[in-house]
Coordinates of C-alpha atoms in Angstrom, one line a residue:
X234 CA -0.2 0.1 -0.1
X235 CA 1.5 3.3 -0.8
X236 CA 2.0 5.3 1.4
X237 CA 3.0 9.5 1.1
X238 CA 4.5 12.5 3.1
X239 CA 3.8 15.6 1.9
X240 CA 5.0 18.2 4.2
X241 CA 2.9 21.6 3.1
X242 CA 0.1 22.0 0.5
X243 CA 2.5 22.4 -2.5
X244 CA 5.6 20.2 -2.2
X245 CA 6.3 18.6 -5.2
X246 CA 5.6 15.3 -4.4
X247 CA 8.6 12.7 -5.3
X248 CA 7.0 9.4 -5.8
X249 CA 9.7 5.8 -5.2
X250 CA 9.6 2.1 -6.0
X251 CA 11.0 0.6 -2.9
X252 CA 12.3 -3.3 -3.9
X253 CA 12.4 -4.9 -0.5
X254 CA 15.3 -7.5 -0.9
X255 CA 15.1 -8.6 2.4
X256 CA 13.6 -9.1 6.2
X257 CA 13.9 -6.4 9.2
X258 CA 14.8 -8.5 12.6
X259 CA 11.7 -9.2 14.4
X260 CA 12.2 -6.6 16.9
X261 CA 13.0 -3.9 13.8
X262 CA 9.3 -5.3 12.4
X263 CA 7.7 -5.0 15.1
X264 CA 8.6 -1.0 16.0
X265 CA 9.8 0.6 12.6
X266 CA 8.1 -1.9 10.0
X267 CA 9.4 -3.2 7.0
X268 CA 12.5 -2.4 5.7
X269 CA 9.5 -0.5 2.3
X270 CA 8.2 1.7 5.3
X271 CA 11.6 2.0 7.3
X272 CA 12.8 3.8 4.1
X273 CA 9.9 6.0 3.7
X274 CA 9.9 7.2 6.5
X275 CA 13.6 8.5 6.4
X276 CA 12.7 9.6 3.4
X277 CA 10.0 11.5 4.4
X278 CA 11.9 13.8 6.9
X279 CA 14.6 13.7 4.4
X280 CA 11.8 16.0 1.8
X281 CA 11.4 17.9 5.3
X282 CA 14.4 19.2 6.3
X283 CA 15.2 19.3 2.7
X284 CA 14.8 23.2 0.6
X285 CA 12.6 23.3 -1.0
X286 CA 10.4 20.5 0.7
X287 CA 9.4 18.1 -1.0
X288 CA 6.2 15.4 -0.4
X289 CA 7.4 11.6 -0.4
X290 CA 5.0 9.1 -1.7
X291 CA 6.4 5.2 -1.5
X292 CA 5.6 2.0 -2.4
X293 CA 6.7 -1.5 -1.8
X294 CA 7.0 -4.7 -2.8
X295 CA 9.0 -7.8 -1.7
X296 CA 11.1 -8.6 -4.5
X297 CA 12.2 -12.3 -2.7
X298 CA 9.9 -14.7 -5.0
X299 CA 11.6 -17.8 -3.1
X300 CA 10.6 -16.5 0.1
X301 CA 6.7 -15.4 -0.4
X302 CA 8.0 -12.3 -2.3
X303 CA 6.6 -11.7 -6.0
X304 CA 8.8 -10.0 -8.4
X305 CA 6.2 -7.0 -10.2
X306 CA 6.0 -6.0 -13.6
X307 CA 7.5 -3.2 -16.5
X308 CA 4.1 -1.5 -15.8
X309 CA 3.8 -1.1 -12.2
X310 CA 6.4 1.4 -12.6
X311 CA 4.5 4.1 -14.1
X312 CA 3.8 7.7 -12.5
X313 CA 6.8 6.7 -11.0
X314 CA 10.3 8.5 -10.3
X315 CA 13.0 5.9 -9.2
X316 CA 13.6 3.1 -7.6
X317 CA 15.0 2.4 -4.4
X318 CA 16.2 -1.4 -3.7
X319 CA 17.3 -1.8 0.1
X320 CA 20.2 -4.0 1.3
X321 CA 19.9 -8.4 1.8
X322 CA 21.5 -11.2 3.5
X323 CA 21.9 -12.6 -0.7
X324 CA 24.5 -12.2 -2.0
X325 CA 24.0 -9.7 -5.1
X326 CA 27.1 -12.1 -7.5
X327 CA 24.8 -14.8 -6.7
X328 CA 22.3 -16.9 -9.0
X329 CA 19.3 -17.1 -7.2
X330 CA 15.9 -16.9 -9.4
X331 CA 14.6 -14.4 -7.8
X332 CA 17.6 -11.8 -8.2
X333 CA 18.7 -13.2 -12.0
X334 CA 14.5 -12.1 -12.4
X335 CA 14.9 -8.7 -10.6
X336 CA 18.5 -8.1 -13.7
X337 CA 15.6 -8.3 -15.8
X338 CA 13.4 -6.2 -14.7
X339 CA 16.4 -3.7 -13.7
X340 CA 16.8 -3.8 -17.5
X341 CA 13.5 -3.5 -18.7
X342 CA 13.0 -0.1 -16.7
X343 CA 16.8 0.9 -18.2
X344 CA 16.6 0.8 -21.9
X345 CA 11.9 1.5 -21.4
X346 CA 12.2 4.5 -19.0
X347 CA 14.7 7.5 -20.3
X348 CA 13.9 8.9 -17.8
X349 CA 13.4 6.3 -14.6
X350 CA 16.1 6.8 -12.0
X351 CA 17.9 4.1 -9.5
X352 CA 19.6 3.9 -6.6
X353 CA 19.9 1.2 -4.3
X354 CA 21.3 0.8 -0.8
X355 CA 23.9 -2.3 -0.1
X356 CA 22.2 -5.3 -2.2
X357 CA 20.5 -3.3 -4.1
X358 CA 24.5 -0.6 -4.7
X359 CA 26.0 -4.1 -6.2
X360 CA 23.3 -5.9 -8.3
X361 CA 22.9 -2.6 -9.9
X362 CA 26.2 -2.5 -10.1
X363 CA 26.8 -5.8 -11.7
X364 CA 23.6 -4.5 -14.1
X365 CA 26.1 -2.7 -15.8
X366 CA 29.1 -4.9 -15.6
X367 CA 30.7 -3.7 -12.7
X368 CA 31.9 -6.8 -10.2
X369 CA 31.2 -7.3 -7.0
X370 CA 33.1 -10.7 -4.5
X371 CA 33.2 -10.1 -0.9
X372 CA 36.0 -8.3 -0.5
X373 CA 39.8 -9.8 -0.2
X374 CA 40.4 -10.1 3.3
X375 CA 37.1 -12.0 4.2
X376 CA 36.3 -9.1 6.7
X377 CA 32.8 -7.5 6.9
X378 CA 32.7 -2.9 7.7
X379 CA 30.6 -2.7 10.0
X380 CA 29.4 -0.2 12.5
X381 CA 29.5 3.3 12.4
X382 CA 32.1 4.4 9.7
X383 CA 34.9 7.4 8.2
X384 CA 33.9 7.7 3.6
X385 CA 36.4 10.0 2.1
X386 CA 34.2 11.9 -0.8
X387 CA 35.3 12.5 -4.0
X388 CA 34.8 16.0 -5.7
X389 CA 31.6 14.4 -7.3
X390 CA 30.6 13.2 -3.7
X391 CA 31.7 16.6 -1.8
X392 CA 29.1 18.2 -4.8
X393 CA 26.2 15.8 -4.2
X394 CA 25.9 16.6 -0.4
X395 CA 26.7 20.0 -0.8
X396 CA 29.7 20.3 1.4
X397 CA 32.9 20.8 2.0
X398 CA 34.1 18.4 4.3
X399 CA 36.0 15.6 3.4
X400 CA 34.6 12.9 5.3
X401 CA 30.8 11.9 6.4
X402 CA 29.7 9.0 7.7
X403 CA 27.5 6.0 7.5
X404 CA 26.2 3.2 9.3
X405 CA 28.2 -0.5 7.0
X406 CA 27.2 -3.8 7.4
X407 CA 28.4 -5.7 4.4
X408 CA 31.7 -8.2 3.1
X409 CA 30.4 -8.1 -0.6
X410 CA 31.3 -5.0 -2.2
X411 CA 31.7 -4.1 -6.1
X412 CA 34.8 -4.8 -6.5
X413 CA 35.2 -2.7 -10.3
X414 CA 33.2 -0.5 -10.9
X415 CA 31.1 -0.7 -14.3
X416 CA 32.2 1.3 -17.2
X417 CA 30.4 2.7 -20.8
X418 CA 31.8 -0.8 -22.1
X419 CA 31.3 -3.4 -19.4
X420 CA 27.3 -1.7 -19.6
X421 CA 26.8 -3.3 -22.9
X422 CA 24.8 -0.8 -24.4
X423 CA 22.7 0.7 -21.1
X424 CA 24.8 3.4 -21.4
X425 CA 26.0 6.2 -24.3
X426 CA 29.5 6.4 -24.8
X427 CA 29.5 9.5 -24.0
X428 CA 28.6 8.5 -20.0
X429 CA 30.3 9.1 -16.8
X430 CA 30.4 6.9 -13.9
X431 CA 31.7 8.1 -10.8
X432 CA 32.3 7.1 -7.3
X433 CA 31.8 9.4 -4.9
X434 CA 33.6 8.4 -2.5
X435 CA 35.5 5.4 -0.8
X436 CA 37.0 3.7 2.4
X437 CA 39.8 1.3 3.1
X438 CA 37.9 -1.6 3.4
X439 CA 36.0 -0.7 0.2
X440 CA 36.8 1.6 -2.9
X441 CA 33.9 1.8 -4.2
X442 CA 31.3 2.8 -1.3
X443 CA 28.3 4.2 -4.4
X444 CA 28.4 5.2 -7.5
X445 CA 26.5 8.7 -9.7
X446 CA 25.5 8.4 -13.5
X447 CA 24.4 12.0 -14.0
X448 CA 20.4 12.3 -14.3
X449 CA 20.2 8.5 -13.8
X450 CA 21.7 6.2 -11.5
X451 CA 23.2 7.3 -7.0
X452 CA 24.0 4.0 -5.2
X453 CA 25.0 3.5 -1.5
X454 CA 26.7 0.8 -0.2
X455 CA 26.4 2.1 3.9
X456 CA 22.9 2.2 5.6
X457 CA 22.0 5.3 5.3
X458 CA 18.5 4.8 6.9
X459 CA 19.9 2.6 10.3
X460 CA 19.4 4.1 13.7
X461 CA 21.2 2.8 16.3
X462 CA 18.5 -0.7 17.4
X463 CA 18.4 -1.5 13.9
X464 CA 22.4 -1.7 14.0
X465 CA 23.0 -3.4 17.1
X466 CA 19.9 -5.4 16.0
X467 CA 21.0 -6.4 12.5
X468 CA 25.2 -7.0 13.9
X469 CA 23.7 -9.5 16.2
X470 CA 21.1 -11.8 13.4
X471 CA 24.7 -11.8 11.2
X472 CA 26.7 -13.5 14.5
X473 CA 23.5 -15.6 15.3
X474 CA 23.0 -17.5 11.7
X475 CA 27.0 -17.6 11.4
X476 CA 27.6 -14.9 9.6
X477 CA 30.4 -13.2 11.4
X478 CA 32.5 -15.1 13.1
X479 CA 35.0 -12.0 14.4
X480 CA 32.2 -11.5 18.0
X481 CA 35.6 -9.5 19.4
X482 CA 34.7 -6.6 15.6
X483 CA 31.1 -6.9 15.9
X484 CA 31.4 -6.0 19.8
X485 CA 33.3 -3.2 19.0
X486 CA 30.7 -2.2 15.7
X487 CA 27.9 -2.6 18.3
X488 CA 29.5 0.2 20.3
X489 CA 29.6 3.5 17.4
X490 CA 25.7 2.3 17.1
X491 CA 24.4 5.0 18.9
X492 CA 27.2 7.6 17.1
X493 CA 25.5 10.5 14.8
X494 CA 25.7 10.2 11.2
X495 CA 25.0 11.5 7.4
X496 CA 22.1 9.2 6.4
X497 CA 19.5 12.3 5.9
X498 CA 22.1 14.1 3.6
X499 CA 22.8 10.9 1.7
X500 CA 19.0 10.3 1.4
X501 CA 18.5 14.1 0.1
X502 CA 20.9 13.8 -3.0
X503 CA 18.1 11.4 -3.2
X504 CA 15.8 13.0 -3.5
X505 CA 17.4 16.1 -5.8
X506 CA 18.3 13.2 -8.7
X507 CA 15.2 11.6 -8.7
X508 CA 13.2 15.3 -8.6
X509 CA 15.7 17.1 -10.5
X510 CA 17.7 15.2 -12.2
X511 CA 21.3 15.8 -11.8
X512 CA 20.8 19.0 -10.2
X513 CA 23.1 20.5 -11.5
X514 CA 25.8 18.8 -10.4
X515 CA 26.3 16.4 -12.6
X516 CA 29.9 15.9 -14.4
X517 CA 28.7 17.0 -17.9
X518 CA 29.0 20.1 -15.5
X519 CA 32.3 19.8 -15.0
X520 CA 33.2 18.7 -19.0
X521 CA 31.7 22.0 -19.2
X522 CA 34.3 23.9 -17.9
X523 CA 36.1 24.8 -20.2
X524 CA 33.9 26.6 -22.5
X525 CA 32.6 28.7 -19.6
X526 CA 36.5 30.0 -19.4
X527 CA 37.5 30.4 -22.6
X528 CA 33.7 32.1 -22.6
X529 CA 34.7 34.4 -19.4
X530 CA 37.6 35.3 -20.2
X531 CA 37.7 39.0 -21.2
X532 CA 34.9 39.7 -18.0
X533 CA 38.0 38.1 -16.1
X534 CA 40.3 40.3 -17.5
X535 CA 37.4 42.8 -17.3
X536 CA 37.7 42.3 -12.8
X537 CA 41.5 41.6 -13.1
X538 CA 42.3 44.6 -14.1
X539 CA 39.8 46.0 -11.4
X540 CA 40.9 44.6 -8.4
X541 CA 44.6 45.2 -9.3
X542 CA 43.6 49.8 -9.9
X543 CA 41.4 48.6 -6.3
X544 CA 44.6 48.1 -5.1
X545 CA 47.0 50.7 -6.3
X546 CA 44.7 53.0 -4.6
X547 CA 44.7 51.1 -1.4
X548 CA 48.6 51.4 -1.3
X549 CA 48.2 54.8 -1.9
X550 CA 45.8 55.2 0.9
X551 CA 47.6 53.0 3.4
X552 CA 50.7 55.8 2.8
X553 CA 48.6 58.5 3.0
X554 CA 49.5 60.7 5.6
X555 CA 48.7 64.3 5.3
X556 CA 51.2 65.2 3.4
X557 CA 51.2 64.8 0.4
X558 CA 47.6 64.1 -1.7
X559 CA 49.0 63.8 -4.9
X560 CA 49.7 59.8 -5.3
X561 CA 46.2 59.2 -4.2
X562 CA 44.5 61.4 -6.6
X563 CA 46.4 59.4 -8.8
X564 CA 45.1 55.9 -8.2
X565 CA 41.8 57.3 -7.7
X566 CA 41.5 58.5 -11.4
X567 CA 43.6 55.3 -12.6
X568 CA 40.5 53.6 -10.7
X569 CA 38.1 55.4 -12.7
X570 CA 39.8 54.7 -16.0
X571 CA 40.4 51.2 -14.5
X572 CA 35.8 51.9 -14.9
X573 CA 35.2 53.6 -17.6
X574 CA 37.5 51.2 -19.7
X575 CA 35.5 48.9 -18.3
X576 CA 32.6 50.0 -18.6
X577 CA 33.3 50.1 -22.7
X578 CA 34.8 46.3 -23.1
X579 CA 31.7 45.0 -21.3
X580 CA 28.4 47.0 -23.4
X581 CA 30.9 45.4 -26.6
X582 CA 30.8 41.6 -25.0
X583 CA 27.9 39.4 -26.0
X584 CA 25.8 38.3 -23.4
X585 CA 26.2 36.0 -20.0
X586 CA 24.6 32.6 -20.3
X587 CA 24.4 30.6 -16.7
X588 CA 27.2 28.8 -17.9
X589 CA 30.1 31.8 -18.6
X590 CA 30.6 32.8 -14.7
X591 CA 31.9 29.8 -12.7
X592 CA 35.1 30.7 -13.7
X593 CA 34.7 33.8 -12.2
X594 CA 33.9 33.2 -9.0
X595 CA 37.0 33.5 -7.4
X596 CA 38.5 36.2 -9.4
X597 CA 34.7 38.2 -8.5
X598 CA 36.0 37.3 -4.5
X599 CA 39.4 38.7 -5.0
X600 CA 37.8 42.1 -5.8
X601 CA 34.7 41.8 -2.8
X602 CA 38.0 41.0 -0.7
X603 CA 39.6 44.1 -2.0
X604 CA 37.6 46.5 -2.1
X605 CA 36.5 46.0 1.5
X606 CA 40.3 46.5 2.7
X607 CA 40.2 50.1 0.7
X608 CA 37.1 50.7 2.4
X609 CA 38.6 50.0 6.4
X610 CA 42.0 52.0 5.0
X611 CA 40.5 55.1 4.0
X612 CA 37.7 55.7 7.0
X613 CA 40.6 55.3 9.2
X614 CA 42.9 58.3 7.5
X615 CA 39.4 60.7 7.8
X616 CA 42.0 62.1 10.9
X617 CA 44.6 62.6 8.7
X618 CA 42.3 64.2 5.7
X619 CA 40.7 66.8 8.2
X620 CA 44.3 68.1 9.8
X621 CA 45.3 67.7 5.9
X622 CA 42.1 70.0 5.2
X623 CA 42.1 67.6 2.2
X624 CA 37.7 66.7 3.0
X625 CA 36.4 68.0 -0.5
X626 CA 39.6 66.8 -2.6
X627 CA 38.0 62.4 -0.9
X628 CA 34.1 63.4 -1.4
X629 CA 34.5 64.3 -5.2
X630 CA 37.1 61.2 -5.9
X631 CA 34.3 58.8 -4.0
X632 CA 32.3 61.2 -6.1
X633 CA 33.4 60.0 -9.7
X634 CA 34.9 56.1 -8.3
X635 CA 31.0 56.0 -7.5
X636 CA 29.3 57.8 -11.3
X637 CA 32.5 55.3 -12.8
X638 CA 31.5 51.9 -11.0
X639 CA 27.5 52.4 -11.2
X640 CA 27.5 52.8 -14.7
X641 CA 29.5 49.5 -15.0
X642 CA 27.5 47.8 -13.1
X643 CA 24.9 48.9 -16.0
X644 CA 26.6 47.3 -18.0
X645 CA 26.6 44.3 -16.4
X646 CA 23.2 43.8 -15.6
X647 CA 22.2 44.4 -19.3
X648 CA 24.5 41.8 -20.4
X649 CA 21.3 39.3 -18.2
X650 CA 19.1 37.5 -19.6
X651 CA 15.6 40.5 -19.2
X652 CA 13.7 38.2 -16.6
X653 CA 17.0 38.2 -14.7
X654 CA 17.6 42.3 -14.7
X655 CA 14.8 43.5 -11.9
X656 CA 16.4 41.0 -9.9
X657 CA 19.6 41.2 -10.3
X658 CA 19.9 45.7 -9.9
X659 CA 17.4 44.1 -6.6
X660 CA 20.5 42.5 -5.5
X661 CA 23.4 45.3 -6.0
X662 CA 21.3 47.6 -4.7
X663 CA 22.0 45.5 -1.1
X664 CA 25.7 46.2 -2.0
X665 CA 25.3 49.7 -3.4
X666 CA 23.7 51.1 -0.2
X667 CA 25.9 50.6 1.3
X668 CA 27.6 52.6 -0.3
X669 CA 26.5 55.2 0.9
X670 CA 27.6 54.8 4.2
X671 CA 30.7 55.7 3.3
X672 CA 29.5 58.7 1.1
X673 CA 27.9 59.8 5.1
X674 CA 31.4 59.6 6.4
X675 CA 33.1 61.6 4.0
X676 CA 30.5 64.2 3.8
X677 CA 30.4 67.6 4.7
X678 CA 29.4 67.4 8.2
X679 CA 31.7 64.1 9.3
X680 CA 34.5 65.3 7.9
X681 CA 35.3 68.7 8.6
X682 CA 38.9 70.0 7.3
X683 CA 41.3 71.7 9.5
X684 CA 39.8 69.3 11.7
X685 CA 37.2 69.8 13.5
X686 CA 37.2 74.3 11.6
X687 CA 33.9 73.8 10.3
X688 CA 32.9 73.1 6.9
X689 CA 36.1 74.3 5.5
X690 CA 37.3 75.7 1.7
X691 CA 36.9 73.8 -1.3
X692 CA 40.3 72.8 -2.9
X693 CA 41.9 71.5 -5.8
X694 CA 41.3 67.6 -6.4
X695 CA 43.5 67.9 -9.1
X696 CA 41.6 64.8 -10.3
X697 CA 39.5 63.6 -13.1
X698 CA 37.1 61.8 -14.3
X699 CA 33.2 62.7 -13.4
X700 CA 31.5 66.3 -13.3
X701 CA 30.1 65.9 -9.9
X702 CA 30.8 68.6 -8.0
X703 CA 33.2 69.2 -4.9
X704 CA 32.1 69.3 -1.5
X705 CA 28.7 67.1 -2.8
X706 CA 27.8 63.6 -2.4
X707 CA 26.4 62.2 -5.4
X708 CA 22.8 61.5 -4.6
X709 CA 21.5 57.8 -3.8
X710 CA 20.3 56.0 -7.1
X711 CA 16.7 55.4 -6.9
X712 CA 15.4 52.7 -4.9
X713 CA 18.3 53.2 -2.8
X714 CA 18.3 54.6 0.7
X715 CA 20.8 56.3 2.6
X716 CA 22.6 54.6 5.3
X717 CA 23.5 55.8 8.5
X718 CA 27.0 57.2 9.4
X719 CA 27.0 55.4 12.6
X720 CA 27.2 52.2 13.9
X721 CA 27.8 50.1 11.1
X722 CA 31.1 48.5 10.9
X723 CA 32.4 47.1 7.6
X724 CA 30.6 49.8 4.6
X725 CA 31.4 48.7 1.0
X726 CA 33.5 52.6 -0.6
X727 CA 33.3 50.4 -3.6
X728 CA 29.9 48.5 -3.7
X729 CA 29.0 48.9 -7.2
X730 CA 31.9 47.9 -8.0
X731 CA 31.4 45.0 -5.4
X732 CA 28.3 45.0 -7.0
X733 CA 29.5 44.0 -10.7
X734 CA 30.5 40.2 -8.0
X735 CA 27.2 40.2 -6.7
X736 CA 25.3 40.0 -10.3
X737 CA 27.6 37.8 -12.0
X738 CA 27.5 36.0 -9.1
X739 CA 24.0 35.3 -10.5
X740 CA 24.9 33.4 -13.1
X741 CA 27.8 31.7 -10.1
X742 CA 24.7 29.0 -8.6
X743 CA 23.0 27.2 -10.8
X744 CA 20.2 28.8 -12.8
X745 CA 18.7 25.8 -14.4
X746 CA 19.2 23.7 -10.9
X747 CA 18.1 26.2 -8.2
X748 CA 18.8 24.2 -4.5
X749 CA 22.3 25.3 -5.2
X750 CA 22.9 28.6 -4.8
X751 CA 26.9 28.7 -4.7
X752 CA 30.7 29.5 -2.9
X753 CA 30.0 33.0 -4.8
X754 CA 27.2 34.0 -3.1
X755 CA 27.7 32.2 0.2
X756 CA 31.0 34.5 0.7
X757 CA 28.9 38.1 -0.3
X758 CA 26.5 36.7 2.2
X759 CA 29.5 36.2 5.0
X760 CA 30.9 39.3 4.5
X761 CA 27.8 41.6 4.3
X762 CA 25.9 40.1 7.2
X763 CA 29.9 39.2 9.0
X764 CA 28.7 35.3 9.9
X765 CA 31.3 33.3 10.4
X766 CA 31.8 29.8 8.7
X767 CA 32.7 26.3 10.8
X768 CA 32.6 23.1 10.2
X769 CA 28.9 23.1 10.3
X770 CA 28.4 26.2 8.1
X771 CA 30.1 25.2 5.0
X772 CA 28.2 26.7 2.3
X773 CA 25.3 28.5 1.6
X774 CA 22.6 26.8 -0.6
X775 CA 19.6 28.1 0.3
X776 CA 18.7 25.6 2.8
X777 CA 16.0 26.1 6.0
X778 CA 14.4 29.0 6.9
X779 CA 13.7 28.8 10.3
X780 CA 15.6 31.4 11.7
X781 CA 14.9 34.3 8.6
X782 CA 12.7 36.5 10.8
X783 CA 15.1 37.1 13.5
X784 CA 18.8 37.0 10.4
X785 CA 17.3 39.6 9.3
X786 CA 16.0 42.2 11.6
X787 CA 20.0 42.1 12.7
X788 CA 21.4 42.2 9.4
X789 CA 19.9 45.5 8.5
X790 CA 20.1 46.6 11.9
X791 CA 23.9 46.0 11.2
X792 CA 24.6 43.6 13.6
X793 CA 26.0 40.2 13.4
X794 CA 24.9 37.3 13.6
X795 CA 26.8 35.1 16.5
X796 CA 28.4 32.2 15.4
X797 CA 26.3 30.2 18.0
X798 CA 25.7 26.8 17.7
X799 CA 21.7 27.6 17.9
X800 CA 21.6 29.4 14.8
X801 CA 24.1 27.6 12.7
X802 CA 21.1 24.4 14.1
X803 CA 18.6 26.8 12.5
X804 CA 19.9 28.6 10.0
X805 CA 21.7 25.2 9.0
X806 CA 23.8 26.3 6.1
X807 CA 24.0 30.5 7.1
X808 CA 22.3 33.9 6.8
X809 CA 20.3 34.4 4.3
X810 CA 19.7 38.7 4.9
X811 CA 18.8 40.8 1.9
X812 CA 18.3 38.9 0.0
X813 CA 14.3 37.7 0.3
X814 CA 13.3 39.0 -3.1
X815 CA 15.9 36.7 -4.5
X816 CA 15.6 33.9 -2.5
X817 CA 11.8 34.4 -3.1
X818 CA 12.3 34.1 -6.9
X819 CA 14.6 30.5 -6.4
X820 CA 12.3 29.3 -4.7
X821 CA 9.1 29.3 -7.2
X822 CA 11.5 27.4 -9.5
X823 CA 10.9 23.6 -9.5
X824 CA 11.9 21.0 -12.1
X825 CA 12.4 23.5 -15.1
X826 CA 9.1 26.1 -14.8
X827 CA 8.5 28.6 -12.3
X828 CA 5.5 27.2 -10.3
X829 CA 4.1 31.4 -10.5
X830 CA 3.4 34.6 -11.6
X831 CA 4.7 35.7 -15.4
X832 CA 8.1 36.2 -17.6
X833 CA 9.8 35.2 -14.9
X834 CA 10.9 31.4 -17.0
X835 CA 14.3 33.0 -17.2
X836 CA 14.8 32.8 -14.1
X837 CA 14.6 28.6 -14.9
X838 CA 16.1 27.0 -17.6

């Protein structure tokens, strides 16, 4: 009988057929039900924890025909996104009739349903590998891998589980393993010639802990749904039937059964495969990286040139002691020229696509960091500026830089698909608003020539650039608000320049798979909201809104968001503040279409 868990009324529904290949310990069956029911419970929790929440519907069939089960027909899988094969006491390399029948069914589904997804746990992992020609056998040492175990992640695994950690931990219960992963050749026509078969993780005992084929398959040797009681009971069953003979090893494994594991993250990754195909993380995306690098090269050159000019200006600012403004003005003029040249270059470039900006992440983050340093250094020199009666010169330089930087941002926005341009302007405005803080810091009321002798007299700037009048501040762009000059730290003089990074970071996000907002976006959010990264909070992935209102209020007030265990738990992947509009649009996207509104299809490719 089908079981369904629906976290919200509009949650997208993942429909999963569970092929049960064993029965749990009698006590587990009494407490938790069959393996199919256990899978349903686990994936329901994963769906609730996912963002956006995913509803999960499962049905199950016990397929061990020699124990009274039945093998379903291909037609019974209509309407399902995919199947999951459970673990089993049987050998996946064996030739029991039901195993051969299962392989026949899997092959039929593989060939007849290009849209269908396959996942398996333990025995299921091994039998799917066998289907594709992989080798399955007992471990060379004949040892079992038991209990809470550490798995080294490959780069594919880190992407799938959305973590920068090198390891995850899962419960194990096996002696057999995949000794040779499948290949296109071994698959005997089931895979196209350009198919990629990735191993997402491995351990000393079992180098192939899981397989991943974009849009098609995700397997796990480990048991993602096992809890402490299940681990202990399953170990005891294996000891009682003579499968496990090393009792000391069994006892040590049972002692680890209470430890926390990452089974929920594995289930989330599988749900993403079923609902969103490869979630923008397939190896094909890596293969296309060189194309993105080539197409984004002119933009990268612009960013690098601006960064160099920012560094030169910062060096001049650091050396300034109130005696000679010449080097600072010259460096400021050079930055304005770099910004103007960048705008001219961007005006002549082709429009950006979603795949173009990934290679830009590194240089954009460098520009962001350098801009912040320049802002801090400039503000630290206000006393020297006042004593030298050069407040007007600084105001003029700030106005020139802001005018040219805003023009550059506008040019970059124009290269974005029309459906994203309004969104990008709003996104960038969060950064350009903070520019007003630095202008206020050097306004006529806050930077006084002569160190407090009134508004002071105008002095020659000696600079070139825009025609902003000395002694005035650039008027806020429409839709922006002027920030208070007090109570904030870390405002950015070059916020419009950083805004260029914000615009292009929209494309570092895999917009066609909108659950992963990317490292570039995380870095910008972290720096603006001053949220320290931690092991528990490695990346922003648009997860979990439980504490959103609190964080939004804190960030709008210019306060830090404490890096406390509770905040890490509630926010899970850090601060989403200031980007409610951006994320609102992201959250409307599902399976390649927009669920609400019109004219927004460019948000979801």
